[in-house]
CSV table of C-alpha atoms in Angstrom, one decimal:
chain,number,residue,atom,x,y,z
A,27,MET,CA,0.1,0.2,-0.3
A,28,GLY,CA,1.4,3.5,-0.6
A,29,THR,CA,0.9,7.3,0.3
A,30,ILE,CA,1.4,8.8,-2.9
A,31,THR,CA,-3.3,9.8,-3.7
A,32,CYS,CA,-4.6,9.3,-6.9
A,33,ALA,CA,-4.9,13.1,-6.6
A,34,GLU,CA,-0.8,13.7,-6.7
A,35,ILE,CA,-0.9,10.9,-9.8
A,36,GLU,CA,-3.2,13.7,-11.9
A,37,THR,CA,-1.1,16.6,-10.9
A,38,ASN,CA,1.5,14.5,-12.6
A,39,ALA,CA,0.2,13.7,-15.4
A,40,ARG,CA,-1.6,16.6,-16.2
A,41,ALA,CA,0.9,18.9,-16.1
A,42,LEU,CA,3.0,16.3,-18.2
A,43,LEU,CA,-0.5,16.7,-20.7
A,44,ARG,CA,-0.4,20.5,-20.7
A,45,ASP,CA,-4.2,19.7,-19.2
A,46,ALA,CA,-3.5,21.5,-16.2
A,47,ASP,CA,-6.2,24.6,-16.9
A,48,PRO,CA,-7.0,26.7,-13.9
A,49,ASP,CA,-9.9,27.7,-14.7
A,50,GLY,CA,-10.6,23.8,-14.2
A,51,ASP,CA,-11.7,23.4,-17.9
A,52,PHE,CA,-9.6,19.9,-18.3
A,53,GLU,CA,-9.6,18.1,-21.6
A,54,HIS,CA,-9.6,14.5,-19.4
A,55,SER,CA,-12.0,14.2,-17.0
A,56,SER,CA,-10.7,13.4,-12.7
A,57,ASP,CA,-13.2,10.2,-13.4
A,58,GLU,CA,-11.4,9.5,-16.9
A,59,LEU,CA,-8.2,9.7,-14.6
A,60,LEU,CA,-8.8,7.6,-12.6
A,61,ASN,CA,-9.7,5.0,-14.6
A,62,TRP,CA,-7.0,5.0,-16.2
A,63,ILE,CA,-5.1,4.9,-12.8
A,64,LYS,CA,-6.9,1.5,-11.3
A,65,GLU,CA,-6.4,0.4,-15.1
A,66,ALA,CA,-2.7,0.9,-14.1
A,67,HIS,CA,-2.1,-0.7,-11.5
A,68,SER,CA,-3.4,-4.0,-13.0
A,69,ALA,CA,-1.3,-3.8,-16.2
A,70,ALA,CA,2.3,-2.7,-13.5
A,71,VAL,CA,1.5,-6.6,-12.4
A,72,LEU,CA,1.0,-7.9,-15.5
A,73,LEU,CA,4.1,-7.3,-16.5
A,74,LYS,CA,5.8,-6.8,-13.9
A,75,PRO,CA,3.7,-9.6,-11.3
A,76,ASN,CA,5.8,-9.2,-7.8
A,77,VAL,CA,4.5,-5.3,-7.7
A,78,ASN,CA,2.4,-6.8,-5.9
A,79,THR,CA,2.6,-10.2,-3.7
A,80,VAL,CA,1.4,-11.7,-1.0
A,81,ASN,CA,3.0,-14.9,1.1
A,82,GLU,CA,0.3,-16.7,2.5
A,83,ALA,CA,-0.9,-20.0,3.8
A,84,VAL,CA,-3.6,-21.6,2.2
A,85,LEU,CA,-5.5,-24.5,1.9
A,86,LEU,CA,-5.0,-27.1,-1.0
A,87,ALA,CA,-7.4,-29.2,-3.3
A,88,GLU,CA,-8.1,-32.6,-2.6
A,89,GLY,CA,-6.1,-35.0,-5.8
A,90,THR,CA,-2.7,-32.7,-7.8
A,91,ARG,CA,-4.4,-29.8,-9.4
A,92,GLN,CA,-4.1,-26.4,-7.0
A,93,GLU,CA,-5.3,-23.5,-8.4
A,94,LEU,CA,-3.9,-19.9,-7.0
A,95,PRO,CA,-6.6,-17.9,-4.3
A,96,ALA,CA,-9.4,-15.4,-5.6
A,97,GLY,CA,-6.6,-12.4,-7.1
A,98,GLY,CA,-4.0,-14.6,-7.3
A,99,VAL,CA,-2.4,-14.0,-11.1
A,100,SER,CA,0.7,-15.7,-10.8
A,101,LEU,CA,2.6,-18.4,-8.8
A,102,VAL,CA,6.1,-17.1,-7.7
A,103,ARG,CA,6.8,-19.7,-5.3
A,104,ALA,CA,5.4,-22.7,-2.8
A,105,ILE,CA,8.0,-22.7,0.3
A,106,ASN,CA,7.0,-25.4,3.0
A,107,ASN,CA,3.6,-27.5,4.1
A,108,MET,CA,1.9,-25.5,7.4
A,109,GLY,CA,-0.4,-27.8,8.5
A,110,ALA,CA,-4.0,-28.4,8.5
A,111,ASP,CA,-4.7,-25.5,10.7
A,112,GLY,CA,-2.4,-23.1,7.9
A,113,GLN,CA,-0.6,-22.0,11.6
A,114,THR,CA,1.7,-25.0,11.6
A,115,PRO,CA,4.3,-25.0,9.6
A,116,GLY,CA,6.1,-28.2,8.3
A,117,PRO,CA,8.9,-29.8,5.4
A,118,THR,CA,10.1,-27.6,3.0
A,119,ILE,CA,8.3,-27.9,-0.8
A,120,THR,CA,10.8,-28.5,-3.6
A,121,ILE,CA,10.0,-26.9,-7.1
A,122,VAL,CA,10.7,-30.3,-9.6
A,123,SER,CA,9.8,-30.2,-14.1
A,124,ARG,CA,6.7,-32.0,-15.0
A,125,ASP,CA,8.9,-34.4,-17.2
A,126,THR,CA,10.6,-36.0,-14.1
A,127,LEU,CA,7.6,-36.9,-12.5
A,128,ASP,CA,6.1,-38.4,-15.7
A,129,ASN,CA,9.0,-39.9,-16.2
A,130,ALA,CA,10.1,-41.7,-12.6
A,131,ASP,CA,6.4,-42.4,-12.5
A,132,PRO,CA,3.4,-41.6,-15.0
A,133,ASN,CA,0.6,-42.6,-12.1
A,134,TRP,CA,1.7,-40.2,-10.2
A,135,HIS,CA,-1.6,-38.2,-10.1
A,136,PHE,CA,-2.9,-41.2,-8.9
A,137,SER,CA,-0.8,-41.8,-6.0
A,138,THR,CA,-1.1,-42.6,-2.4
A,139,PRO,CA,-1.8,-39.0,-1.2
A,140,SER,CA,-0.7,-37.7,1.6
A,141,THR,CA,-1.4,-33.9,3.8
A,142,THR,CA,2.7,-33.9,3.5
A,143,VAL,CA,3.7,-31.8,0.0
A,144,GLU,CA,7.2,-32.8,-1.0
A,145,HIS,CA,7.2,-31.3,-4.8
A,146,TYR,CA,4.9,-29.1,-7.4
A,147,VAL,CA,5.3,-28.3,-11.1
A,148,PHE,CA,4.5,-25.1,-12.6
A,149,ASP,CA,3.5,-24.4,-16.5
A,150,GLU,CA,4.0,-20.6,-17.3
A,151,ASP,CA,1.6,-20.6,-20.3
A,152,ASP,CA,-1.2,-21.4,-17.4
A,153,PRO,CA,-0.2,-19.0,-14.1
A,154,THR,CA,-3.1,-19.2,-11.9
A,155,HIS,CA,-2.6,-23.5,-11.6
A,156,PHE,CA,0.2,-25.9,-10.2
A,157,ASP,CA,1.0,-29.0,-9.5
A,158,ILE,CA,1.6,-31.3,-6.5
A,159,TYR,CA,2.7,-34.1,-5.6
A,160,PRO,CA,2.0,-36.6,-3.6
A,161,PRO,CA,-1.7,-36.1,-4.2
A,162,GLN,CA,-3.6,-34.4,-1.0
A,163,PRO,CA,-6.0,-36.4,0.5
A,164,ALA,CA,-10.2,-35.3,0.6
A,165,SER,CA,-9.5,-33.6,4.1
A,166,PRO,CA,-6.6,-31.8,2.5
A,167,HIS,CA,-4.0,-29.8,4.6
A,168,HIS,CA,-2.3,-26.0,3.7
A,169,ILE,CA,0.9,-24.8,2.0
A,170,ARG,CA,2.4,-21.0,1.9
A,171,LEU,CA,2.8,-20.0,-1.0
A,172,VAL,CA,4.1,-16.5,-2.7
A,173,PHE,CA,1.8,-16.0,-6.1
A,174,ALA,CA,1.6,-12.1,-7.4
A,175,LYS,CA,-2.3,-10.9,-7.0
A,176,ASN,CA,-4.3,-8.3,-8.3
A,177,PRO,CA,-4.4,-4.9,-5.9
A,178,ALA,CA,-7.0,-3.8,-4.1
A,179,LEU,CA,-7.6,-0.7,-6.2
A,180,PRO,CA,-8.3,3.1,-4.9
A,181,SER,CA,-11.9,4.5,-5.5
A,182,SER,CA,-11.5,7.7,-5.6
A,183,MET,CA,-7.8,10.7,-6.5
A,184,ALA,CA,-8.8,10.9,-2.5
A,185,ASP,CA,-7.2,7.4,-1.6
A,186,PRO,CA,-3.4,6.5,-2.1
A,187,ILE,CA,-2.4,4.0,-4.4
A,188,THR,CA,-2.3,0.6,-3.6
A,189,ILE,CA,1.4,-0.9,-4.8
A,190,ASP,CA,4.3,0.7,-3.5
A,191,ASP,CA,5.1,4.4,-3.7
A,192,ILE,CA,7.8,3.4,-5.9
A,193,TYR,CA,5.8,2.7,-9.1
A,194,ALA,CA,3.8,6.0,-9.1
A,195,PRO,CA,6.0,7.2,-11.7
A,196,VAL,CA,4.7,4.2,-14.1
A,197,LEU,CA,1.2,4.6,-13.0
A,198,THR,CA,1.5,8.7,-13.9
A,199,ASP,CA,3.5,7.8,-17.3
A,200,TYR,CA,0.8,4.9,-18.3
A,201,VAL,CA,-2.2,7.8,-17.5
A,202,CYS,CA,-0.4,9.5,-20.1
A,203,TYR,CA,0.0,7.1,-22.3
A,204,ARG,CA,-4.3,6.3,-22.2
A,205,ALA,CA,-5.3,10.2,-22.4
A,206,LEU,CA,-2.8,10.3,-25.2
A,207,SER,CA,-4.4,6.9,-27.2
A,208,GLU,CA,-7.8,8.6,-26.9
A,209,ASP,CA,-6.8,11.3,-30.4
A,210,GLY,CA,-5.2,8.7,-31.7
A,211,ASP,CA,-5.7,10.0,-34.9
A,212,ASN,CA,-3.4,13.1,-34.1
A,213,PRO,CA,0.1,11.7,-35.4
A,214,GLU,CA,2.1,14.3,-32.6
A,215,ASN,CA,-0.1,12.5,-29.6
A,216,ARG,CA,0.2,9.0,-31.1
A,217,ALA,CA,4.1,10.0,-31.1
A,218,ARG,CA,3.8,11.0,-28.0
A,219,ALA,CA,1.8,7.8,-26.6
A,220,GLU,CA,3.5,5.6,-27.5
A,221,VAL,CA,6.8,7.8,-25.6
A,222,PHE,CA,4.9,7.9,-22.3
A,223,TYR,CA,4.3,3.3,-23.0
A,224,THR,CA,7.5,2.4,-23.9
A,225,LYS,CA,8.8,4.6,-20.2
A,226,PHE,CA,5.8,2.1,-18.3
A,227,SER,CA,7.0,-1.1,-19.7
A,228,GLU,CA,11.4,-0.1,-19.3
A,229,ALA,CA,10.6,1.1,-16.1
A,230,LEU,CA,9.3,-2.1,-15.2
A,231,GLY,CA,11.7,-4.0,-17.0
A,232,VAL,CA,15.0,-2.0,-15.5
A,233,LYS,CA,13.6,-3.1,-12.3
A,234,ARG,CA,13.2,-6.2,-12.9
A,235,ASN,CA,17.0,-6.2,-13.9
A,236,ILE,CA,18.5,-4.5,-10.7
A,237,GLU,CA,16.5,-6.9,-8.9
A,238,TYR,CA,17.9,-9.9,-10.3
A,239,VAL,CA,21.2,-8.2,-10.0
A,240,ILE,CA,21.4,-7.4,-6.1
A,241,SER,CA,18.7,-10.1,-5.2
A,242,PRO,CA,20.3,-12.5,-2.3
A,243,ASN,CA,20.7,-15.0,-3.9
A,244,THR,CA,23.0,-13.8,-7.2
A,245,GLY,CA,25.3,-16.5,-7.0
A,246,VAL,CA,23.8,-18.7,-5.1
A,247,THR,CA,25.2,-22.8,-6.0
A,248,GLN,CA,22.9,-25.0,-7.5
């Protein structure tokens, strides 16, 4: 949750758009800008899932096939077992490839159930689902997951943005992109819109690369 308000994003966007009429006769209404600020939150998470991640115990479903909780966008990592109550830390969980499990036991989806998860399988083409081994029984337990989630959205310009303040410039760039795209028939506005979208997407990509470089995991021997 940020501290910068949507009104501050609006002010910065209007300045960049040169849409700051002191008489209030704006080209774009505040309602329009607020909708684009909301849209920017989701667009940022889509491009860079860890813009909004949660770390929580999740109750599993019976069997091997699992789904992220409502609002989940993409699994980041399964960490460890958390017991029947979701509060009892248990053994860690490791990721394996689907081919590894398939080759070891073609019938692993139907193997003997256990409440303790040993491994999980993730497919980037289906980011809201994952498989676990062994299957969960009819009374499943919890595991701790880190996953990207759609952020709660602000409801008014007085509300703070709902992702970290460091993403405020990114949200501003997205709002400018959307505003200028409204008049895409104008070559100048179309070109400016492309510039703002490039800034939006590149800022998220650059931050991802920086996070990799400074990550505590960089250089860890596998």
